[in-house]
PDB file of C-alpha atoms in Angstrom:
ATOM      1  CA  LYS A  23     136.537  78.910 113.235  1.00  0.00           C
ATOM      2  CA  ASN A  24     138.110  79.971 109.941  1.00  0.00           C
ATOM      3  CA  ASN A  25     135.012  82.012 109.202  1.00  0.00           C
ATOM      4  CA  SER A  26     135.198  83.756 112.563  1.00  0.00           C
ATOM      5  CA  ASN A  27     138.873  84.533 111.980  1.00  0.00           C
ATOM      6  CA  LEU A  28     138.014  85.982 108.584  1.00  0.00           C
ATOM      7  CA  LEU A  29     135.276  88.066 110.160  1.00  0.00           C
ATOM      8  CA  ARG A  30     137.655  89.333 112.809  1.00  0.00           C
ATOM      9  CA  ARG A  31     140.223  90.278 110.188  1.00  0.00           C
ATOM     10  CA  SER A  32     137.703  92.104 108.014  1.00  0.00           C
ATOM     11  CA  TYR A  33     136.256  93.709 111.134  1.00  0.00           C
ATOM     12  CA  SER A  34     139.641  94.931 112.360  1.00  0.00           C
ATOM     13  CA  ALA A  35     140.552  96.105 108.871  1.00  0.00           C
ATOM     14  CA  MET A  36     137.584  98.441 108.920  1.00  0.00           C
ATOM     15  CA  GLY A  37     138.778 100.358 111.937  1.00  0.00           C
ATOM     16  CA  ASP A  38     138.430 100.275 115.663  1.00  0.00           C
ATOM     17  CA  ASP A  39     134.908  99.298 116.645  1.00  0.00           C
ATOM     18  CA  SER A  40     135.844  98.082 120.110  1.00  0.00           C
ATOM     19  CA  GLY A  41     132.996 100.091 121.600  1.00  0.00           C
ATOM     20  CA  MET A  42     130.353  98.332 119.500  1.00  0.00           C
ATOM     21  CA  ASP A  43     127.838  96.319 121.500  1.00  0.00           C
ATOM     22  CA  ALA A  44     128.234  92.535 120.992  1.00  0.00           C
ATOM     23  CA  VAL A  45     124.637  92.082 119.830  1.00  0.00           C
ATOM     24  CA  GLN A  46     124.923  94.953 117.362  1.00  0.00           C
ATOM     25  CA  ARG A  47     128.272  93.621 116.106  1.00  0.00           C
ATOM     26  CA  ARG A  48     126.746  90.205 115.394  1.00  0.00           C
ATOM     27  CA  LEU A  49     123.848  91.776 113.501  1.00  0.00           C
ATOM     28  CA  MET A  50     126.205  94.032 111.565  1.00  0.00           C
ATOM     29  CA  PHE A  51     128.160  91.062 110.194  1.00  0.00           C
ATOM     30  CA  ASP A  52     125.555  88.293 110.061  1.00  0.00           C
ATOM     31  CA  ASP A  53     122.721  90.222 108.430  1.00  0.00           C
ATOM     32  CA  GLU A  54     122.899  90.649 104.642  1.00  0.00           C
ATOM     33  CA  CYS A  55     120.896  93.591 103.316  1.00  0.00           C
ATOM     34  CA  ILE A  56     119.331  93.625  99.839  1.00  0.00           C
ATOM     35  CA  LEU A  57     121.129  96.032  97.509  1.00  0.00           C
ATOM     36  CA  VAL A  58     118.882  97.772  94.967  1.00  0.00           C
ATOM     37  CA  ASP A  59     119.122 100.409  92.264  1.00  0.00           C
ATOM     38  CA  GLU A  60     117.053 103.597  92.393  1.00  0.00           C
ATOM     39  CA  CYS A  61     114.185 101.758  90.643  1.00  0.00           C
ATOM     40  CA  ASP A  62     114.148  99.146  93.433  1.00  0.00           C
ATOM     41  CA  ASN A  63     115.581  96.343  91.284  1.00  0.00           C
ATOM     42  CA  VAL A  64     117.691  93.887  93.290  1.00  0.00           C
ATOM     43  CA  VAL A  65     121.348  94.202  92.263  1.00  0.00           C
ATOM     44  CA  GLY A  66     123.103  92.231  95.011  1.00  0.00           C
ATOM     45  CA  HIS A  67     123.606  91.975  98.762  1.00  0.00           C
ATOM     46  CA  ASP A  68     126.116  93.051 101.394  1.00  0.00           C
ATOM     47  CA  THR A  69     126.565  93.065 105.145  1.00  0.00           C
ATOM     48  CA  LYS A  70     124.635  95.492 107.283  1.00  0.00           C
ATOM     49  CA  TYR A  71     128.070  96.794 108.358  1.00  0.00           C
ATOM     50  CA  ASN A  72     129.134  97.783 104.852  1.00  0.00           C
ATOM     51  CA  CYS A  73     125.710  99.177 103.977  1.00  0.00           C
ATOM     52  CA  HIS A  74     125.921 101.659 106.849  1.00  0.00           C
ATOM     53  CA  LEU A  75     129.526 102.879 106.538  1.00  0.00           C
ATOM     54  CA  MET A  76     129.482 106.422 105.136  1.00  0.00           C
ATOM     55  CA  GLU A  77     132.662 105.788 103.147  1.00  0.00           C
ATOM     56  CA  LYS A  78     130.874 102.892 101.413  1.00  0.00           C
ATOM     57  CA  ILE A  79     127.611 104.819 101.045  1.00  0.00           C
ATOM     58  CA  GLU A  80     129.442 107.635  99.271  1.00  0.00           C
ATOM     59  CA  THR A  81     130.508 105.186  96.526  1.00  0.00           C
ATOM     60  CA  GLY A  82     126.838 105.101  95.503  1.00  0.00           C
ATOM     61  CA  LYS A  83     126.717 101.297  95.620  1.00  0.00           C
ATOM     62  CA  MET A  84     125.162 100.708  99.029  1.00  0.00           C
ATOM     63  CA  LEU A  85     121.532 101.689  98.429  1.00  0.00           C
ATOM     64  CA  HIS A  86     119.567  98.984 100.230  1.00  0.00           C
ATOM     65  CA  ARG A  87     115.948  98.070 100.791  1.00  0.00           C
ATOM     66  CA  ALA A  88     114.391  98.993 104.139  1.00  0.00           C
ATOM     67  CA  PHE A  89     110.990  99.338 105.764  1.00  0.00           C
ATOM     68  CA  SER A  90     109.358 101.608 108.318  1.00  0.00           C
ATOM     69  CA  VAL A  91     106.336 100.297 110.223  1.00  0.00           C
ATOM     70  CA  PHE A  92     103.700 102.663 111.597  1.00  0.00           C
ATOM     71  CA  LEU A  93     101.523 100.696 114.025  1.00  0.00           C
ATOM     72  CA  PHE A  94      98.332 102.266 115.383  1.00  0.00           C
ATOM     73  CA  ASN A  95      96.114 100.919 118.146  1.00  0.00           C
ATOM     74  CA  SER A  96      92.320 100.878 117.998  1.00  0.00           C
ATOM     75  CA  LYS A  97      92.285 104.452 119.371  1.00  0.00           C
ATOM     76  CA  TYR A  98      94.385 105.426 116.306  1.00  0.00           C
ATOM     77  CA  GLU A  99      97.383 106.309 118.456  1.00  0.00           C
ATOM     78  CA  LEU A 100     100.786 105.718 116.855  1.00  0.00           C
ATOM     79  CA  LEU A 101     103.353 103.563 118.655  1.00  0.00           C
ATOM     80  CA  LEU A 102     106.782 105.238 118.773  1.00  0.00           C
ATOM     81  CA  GLN A 103     110.069 103.782 119.955  1.00  0.00           C
ATOM     82  CA  GLN A 104     113.287 105.306 121.215  1.00  0.00           C
ATOM     83  CA  ARG A 105     116.246 103.427 119.789  1.00  0.00           C
ATOM     84  CA  SER A 106     118.579 101.848 122.342  1.00  0.00           C
ATOM     85  CA  ALA A 107     121.807 103.527 123.391  1.00  0.00           C
ATOM     86  CA  THR A 108     123.789 100.621 121.896  1.00  0.00           C
ATOM     87  CA  LYS A 109     122.421 101.032 118.348  1.00  0.00           C
ATOM     88  CA  VAL A 110     125.254 101.748 115.920  1.00  0.00           C
ATOM     89  CA  THR A 111     123.241 104.272 113.906  1.00  0.00           C
ATOM     90  CA  PHE A 112     121.074 106.959 115.516  1.00  0.00           C
ATOM     91  CA  PRO A 113     121.232 105.765 119.151  1.00  0.00           C
ATOM     92  CA  LEU A 114     118.555 107.153 121.509  1.00  0.00           C
ATOM     93  CA  VAL A 115     116.595 108.932 118.791  1.00  0.00           C
ATOM     94  CA  TRP A 116     112.819 108.629 118.718  1.00  0.00           C
ATOM     95  CA  THR A 117     111.293 107.125 115.616  1.00  0.00           C
ATOM     96  CA  ASN A 118     108.270 105.282 114.259  1.00  0.00           C
ATOM     97  CA  THR A 119     107.226 101.859 115.563  1.00  0.00           C
ATOM     98  CA  CYS A 120     109.909  99.781 113.857  1.00  0.00           C
ATOM     99  CA  CYS A 121     112.539 100.480 111.207  1.00  0.00           C
ATOM    100  CA  SER A 122     114.767  97.822 109.717  1.00  0.00           C
ATOM    101  CA  HIS A 123     115.711  95.864 106.586  1.00  0.00           C
ATOM    102  CA  PRO A 124     114.402  92.847 104.754  1.00  0.00           C
ATOM    103  CA  LEU A 125     117.327  90.434 104.537  1.00  0.00           C
ATOM    104  CA  TYR A 126     118.771  88.628 101.538  1.00  0.00           C
ATOM    105  CA  ARG A 127     116.800  85.437 102.125  1.00  0.00           C
ATOM    106  CA  GLU A 128     114.043  83.782 100.128  1.00  0.00           C
ATOM    107  CA  SER A 129     111.149  84.679 102.424  1.00  0.00           C
ATOM    108  CA  GLU A 130     112.087  88.378 102.421  1.00  0.00           C
ATOM    109  CA  LEU A 131     112.795  88.713  98.698  1.00  0.00           C
ATOM    110  CA  VAL A 132     109.253  87.855  97.550  1.00  0.00           C
ATOM    111  CA  PRO A 133     108.208  90.798  95.331  1.00  0.00           C
ATOM    112  CA  GLU A 134     104.433  90.185  95.060  1.00  0.00           C
ATOM    113  CA  ASN A 135     102.566  92.882  96.984  1.00  0.00           C
ATOM    114  CA  ALA A 136     105.768  93.566  98.949  1.00  0.00           C
ATOM    115  CA  LEU A 137     105.313  90.217 100.718  1.00  0.00           C
ATOM    116  CA  GLY A 138     109.035  89.849 101.433  1.00  0.00           C
ATOM    117  CA  VAL A 139     109.083  93.247 103.120  1.00  0.00           C
ATOM    118  CA  ARG A 140     105.942  92.447 105.106  1.00  0.00           C
ATOM    119  CA  ASN A 141     107.493  89.155 106.259  1.00  0.00           C
ATOM    120  CA  ALA A 142     110.549  91.109 107.433  1.00  0.00           C
ATOM    121  CA  ALA A 143     108.359  93.622 109.265  1.00  0.00           C
ATOM    122  CA  GLN A 144     106.606  90.854 111.174  1.00  0.00           C
ATOM    123  CA  ARG A 145     109.996  89.352 112.110  1.00  0.00           C
ATOM    124  CA  LYS A 146     111.432  92.642 113.364  1.00  0.00           C
ATOM    125  CA  LEU A 147     108.339  93.631 115.354  1.00  0.00           C
ATOM    126  CA  LEU A 148     108.942  90.444 117.342  1.00  0.00           C
ATOM    127  CA  ASP A 149     112.718  90.980 117.564  1.00  0.00           C
ATOM    128  CA  GLU A 150     112.564  94.620 118.646  1.00  0.00           C
ATOM    129  CA  LEU A 151     109.263  95.005 120.464  1.00  0.00           C
ATOM    130  CA  GLY A 152     108.305  91.452 121.413  1.00  0.00           C
ATOM    131  CA  ILE A 153     105.064  91.727 119.409  1.00  0.00           C
ATOM    132  CA  PRO A 154     103.896  88.156 118.636  1.00  0.00           C
ATOM    133  CA  ALA A 155     103.507  87.263 114.957  1.00  0.00           C
ATOM    134  CA  GLU A 156      99.834  86.407 115.501  1.00  0.00           C
ATOM    135  CA  ASP A 157      99.247  89.999 116.666  1.00  0.00           C
ATOM    136  CA  VAL A 158     100.550  91.370 113.348  1.00  0.00           C
ATOM    137  CA  PRO A 159      99.515  89.025 110.500  1.00  0.00           C
ATOM    138  CA  VAL A 160     101.402  89.821 107.299  1.00  0.00           C
ATOM    139  CA  ASP A 161      98.151  90.346 105.393  1.00  0.00           C
ATOM    140  CA  GLN A 162      97.234  93.189 107.776  1.00  0.00           C
ATOM    141  CA  PHE A 163     100.148  95.425 106.715  1.00  0.00           C
ATOM    142  CA  THR A 164      99.272  98.073 104.129  1.00  0.00           C
ATOM    143  CA  PRO A 165     102.273  99.155 102.020  1.00  0.00           C
ATOM    144  CA  LEU A 166     101.483 102.812 101.299  1.00  0.00           C
ATOM    145  CA  GLY A 167     104.520 104.035  99.409  1.00  0.00           C
ATOM    146  CA  ARG A 168     108.294 104.036  98.963  1.00  0.00           C
ATOM    147  CA  MET A 169     110.872 106.746  99.562  1.00  0.00           C
ATOM    148  CA  LEU A 170     114.576 107.002  98.809  1.00  0.00           C
ATOM    149  CA  TYR A 171     116.741 108.979 101.217  1.00  0.00           C
ATOM    150  CA  LYS A 172     120.305 109.350 102.480  1.00  0.00           C
ATOM    151  CA  ALA A 173     121.231 110.492 105.991  1.00  0.00           C
ATOM    152  CA  PRO A 174     124.504 110.546 107.945  1.00  0.00           C
ATOM    153  CA  SER A 175     124.333 109.423 111.586  1.00  0.00           C
ATOM    154  CA  ASP A 176     127.815 110.603 112.576  1.00  0.00           C
ATOM    155  CA  GLY A 177     131.163 110.820 110.811  1.00  0.00           C
ATOM    156  CA  LYS A 178     131.352 107.061 110.283  1.00  0.00           C
ATOM    157  CA  TRP A 179     127.831 105.702 109.974  1.00  0.00           C
ATOM    158  CA  GLY A 180     124.723 106.578 107.994  1.00  0.00           C
ATOM    159  CA  GLU A 181     121.769 105.388 105.959  1.00  0.00           C
ATOM    160  CA  HIS A 182     121.066 105.172 102.240  1.00  0.00           C
ATOM    161  CA  GLU A 183     117.767 103.396 101.891  1.00  0.00           C
ATOM    162  CA  LEU A 184     114.855 102.676  99.641  1.00  0.00           C
ATOM    163  CA  ASP A 185     112.259 102.563 102.376  1.00  0.00           C
ATOM    164  CA  TYR A 186     108.867 100.821 102.228  1.00  0.00           C
ATOM    165  CA  LEU A 187     106.296 102.587 104.405  1.00  0.00           C
ATOM    166  CA  LEU A 188     103.967 100.071 106.052  1.00  0.00           C
ATOM    167  CA  PHE A 189     100.845 100.912 108.072  1.00  0.00           C
ATOM    168  CA  ILE A 190      98.974  98.529 110.351  1.00  0.00           C
ATOM    169  CA  VAL A 191      96.119  99.056 112.835  1.00  0.00           C
ATOM    170  CA  ARG A 192      96.169  96.445 115.602  1.00  0.00           C
ATOM    171  CA  ASP A 193      95.999  96.249 119.370  1.00  0.00           C
ATOM    172  CA  VAL A 194      99.148  94.336 120.272  1.00  0.00           C
ATOM    173  CA  ALA A 195     101.099  93.008 123.234  1.00  0.00           C
ATOM    174  CA  VAL A 196     104.431  94.857 123.492  1.00  0.00           C
ATOM    175  CA  ASN A 197     107.522  93.602 125.339  1.00  0.00           C
ATOM    176  CA  PRO A 198     110.495  95.691 124.134  1.00  0.00           C
ATOM    177  CA  ASN A 199     113.927  94.124 123.659  1.00  0.00           C
ATOM    178  CA  PRO A 200     116.394  96.369 125.585  1.00  0.00           C
ATOM    179  CA  ASP A 201     119.156  95.584 123.049  1.00  0.00           C
ATOM    180  CA  GLU A 202     117.034  97.375 120.449  1.00  0.00           C
ATOM    181  CA  VAL A 203     114.642  99.721 122.241  1.00  0.00           C
ATOM    182  CA  ALA A 204     115.177 102.160 125.116  1.00  0.00           C
ATOM    183  CA  ASP A 205     111.566 103.331 125.501  1.00  0.00           C
ATOM    184  CA  ILE A 206     108.153 103.295 123.821  1.00  0.00           C
ATOM    185  CA  LYS A 207     105.055 105.472 123.845  1.00  0.00           C
ATOM    186  CA  TYR A 208     101.737 105.793 122.036  1.00  0.00           C
ATOM    187  CA  VAL A 209     100.898 109.282 120.775  1.00  0.00           C
ATOM    188  CA  ASN A 210      97.927 110.962 119.147  1.00  0.00           C
ATOM    189  CA  GLN A 211      98.396 113.612 116.474  1.00  0.00           C
ATOM    190  CA  GLU A 212      98.575 116.509 118.916  1.00  0.00           C
ATOM    191  CA  GLU A 213     101.102 114.722 121.128  1.00  0.00           C
ATOM    192  CA  LEU A 214     103.281 114.000 118.105  1.00  0.00           C
ATOM    193  CA  LYS A 215     103.146 117.664 117.084  1.00  0.00           C
ATOM    194  CA  GLU A 216     104.360 118.574 120.582  1.00  0.00           C
ATOM    195  CA  LEU A 217     107.257 116.102 120.202  1.00  0.00           C
ATOM    196  CA  LEU A 218     108.134 117.738 116.881  1.00  0.00           C
ATOM    197  CA  ARG A 219     108.087 121.159 118.532  1.00  0.00           C
ATOM    198  CA  LYS A 220     110.415 119.997 121.318  1.00  0.00           C
ATOM    199  CA  ALA A 221     112.802 118.380 118.840  1.00  0.00           C
ATOM    200  CA  ASP A 222     112.900 121.550 116.728  1.00  0.00           C
ATOM    201  CA  ALA A 223     113.527 123.659 119.832  1.00  0.00           C
ATOM    202  CA  GLY A 224     116.224 121.314 121.151  1.00  0.00           C
ATOM    203  CA  GLU A 225     114.271 120.739 124.349  1.00  0.00           C
ATOM    204  CA  GLU A 226     114.956 117.742 126.622  1.00  0.00           C
ATOM    205  CA  GLY A 227     117.661 116.519 124.231  1.00  0.00           C
ATOM    206  CA  LEU A 228     114.861 115.092 122.097  1.00  0.00           C
ATOM    207  CA  LYS A 229     115.912 113.892 118.654  1.00  0.00           C
ATOM    208  CA  LEU A 230     113.924 112.249 115.865  1.00  0.00           C
ATOM    209  CA  SER A 231     115.293 109.899 113.227  1.00  0.00           C
ATOM    210  CA  PRO A 232     115.757 111.526 109.798  1.00  0.00           C
ATOM    211  CA  TRP A 233     113.576 108.977 108.005  1.00  0.00           C
ATOM    212  CA  PHE A 234     110.749 109.434 110.499  1.00  0.00           C
ATOM    213  CA  ARG A 235     110.991 113.183 110.077  1.00  0.00           C
ATOM    214  CA  LEU A 236     110.820 112.814 106.279  1.00  0.00           C
ATOM    215  CA  VAL A 237     107.666 110.725 106.576  1.00  0.00           C
ATOM    216  CA  VAL A 238     106.152 113.170 109.092  1.00  0.00           C
ATOM    217  CA  ASP A 239     106.897 116.194 106.899  1.00  0.00           C
ATOM    218  CA  ASN A 240     105.728 114.629 103.638  1.00  0.00           C
ATOM    219  CA  PHE A 241     103.018 112.071 104.346  1.00  0.00           C
ATOM    220  CA  LEU A 242     102.153 111.102 107.895  1.00  0.00           C
ATOM    221  CA  PHE A 243      99.343 113.396 108.985  1.00  0.00           C
ATOM    222  CA  LYS A 244      97.276 113.029 105.804  1.00  0.00           C
ATOM    223  CA  TRP A 245      97.753 109.263 105.934  1.00  0.00           C
ATOM    224  CA  TRP A 246      96.842 109.261 109.649  1.00  0.00           C
ATOM    225  CA  ASP A 247      93.566 110.999 108.743  1.00  0.00           C
ATOM    226  CA  HIS A 248      92.868 108.156 106.286  1.00  0.00           C
ATOM    227  CA  VAL A 249      93.548 105.632 109.080  1.00  0.00           C
ATOM    228  CA  GLN A 250      90.942 107.307 111.281  1.00  0.00           C
ATOM    229  CA  LYS A 251      88.408 107.513 108.443  1.00  0.00           C
ATOM    230  CA  GLY A 252      88.956 103.908 107.356  1.00  0.00           C
ATOM    231  CA  THR A 253      89.984 105.081 103.879  1.00  0.00           C
ATOM    232  CA  LEU A 254      93.666 104.099 103.959  1.00  0.00           C
ATOM    233  CA  THR A 255      93.529 102.230 100.653  1.00  0.00           C
ATOM    234  CA  GLU A 256      92.855 105.569  98.930  1.00  0.00           C
ATOM    235  CA  ALA A 257      96.349 106.736  99.937  1.00  0.00           C
ATOM    236  CA  ILE A 258      98.275 103.796  98.434  1.00  0.00           C
ATOM    237  CA  ASP A 259     100.876 104.695  95.802  1.00  0.00           C
ATOM    238  CA  MET A 260     103.402 101.911  95.314  1.00  0.00           C
ATOM    239  CA  LYS A 261     104.350 103.013  91.808  1.00  0.00           C
ATOM    240  CA  THR A 262     106.158 106.216  92.779  1.00  0.00           C
ATOM    241  CA  ILE A 263     109.532 106.187  94.520  1.00  0.00           C
ATOM    242  CA  HIS A 264     109.734 109.513  96.337  1.00  0.00           C
ATOM    243  CA  LYS A 265     113.330 110.788  96.220  1.00  0.00           C
ATOM    244  CA  LEU A 266     113.743 112.798  99.407  1.00  0.00           C
ATOM    245  CA  ILE A 267     117.530 113.168  99.506  1.00  0.00           C
TER     246      ILE A 267
END
């Protein structure tokens, strides 16, 4: 009870968030993100809430580890999701299959071959899209690279992430969680290019997440070609951290 009172006090001290969805509020306070420096060394941890407040991000101390999953089916179509309307950051924008954070817990801090991040990706694919763990074994994720970016969502919220880009090719069962996901679709390369065109033209109110757009503009189509050719390992570069701020 004392803990919940403390949470309420810290929550109220940070401003009026009365409109925040109860599920999102719980995740914002219960989940501890992994704070890193620009070389991806772990330097601490903080709540998801603090890590996504622009006023905290602007202090330069809230860079946290994240991941973006790009899941392709056996026809090499990419699974996209539209974020739910209740998401605190970037509600209703379209993005790649799953985007989230490894948490400050032992299983998601394992550095070898980005195992901690892959464990987190498997967890969130179940949480967000209902994809069973056996459909996405951790050894089937290919970490292709890392990028560092910063992006405001609105006046209050934003992202400052060191993002692991994970590819996986699997046919999976999908059962989206409405608290996380508003819609899903599989697209081929041409269909994604049409989505990009619509977003650029402001058609249908279509918006893409800034991190997805960075990956699309810098890496996605050449990596997608490797997926189709079966040569994905040739694209791996986990030594470079691409600063795309």
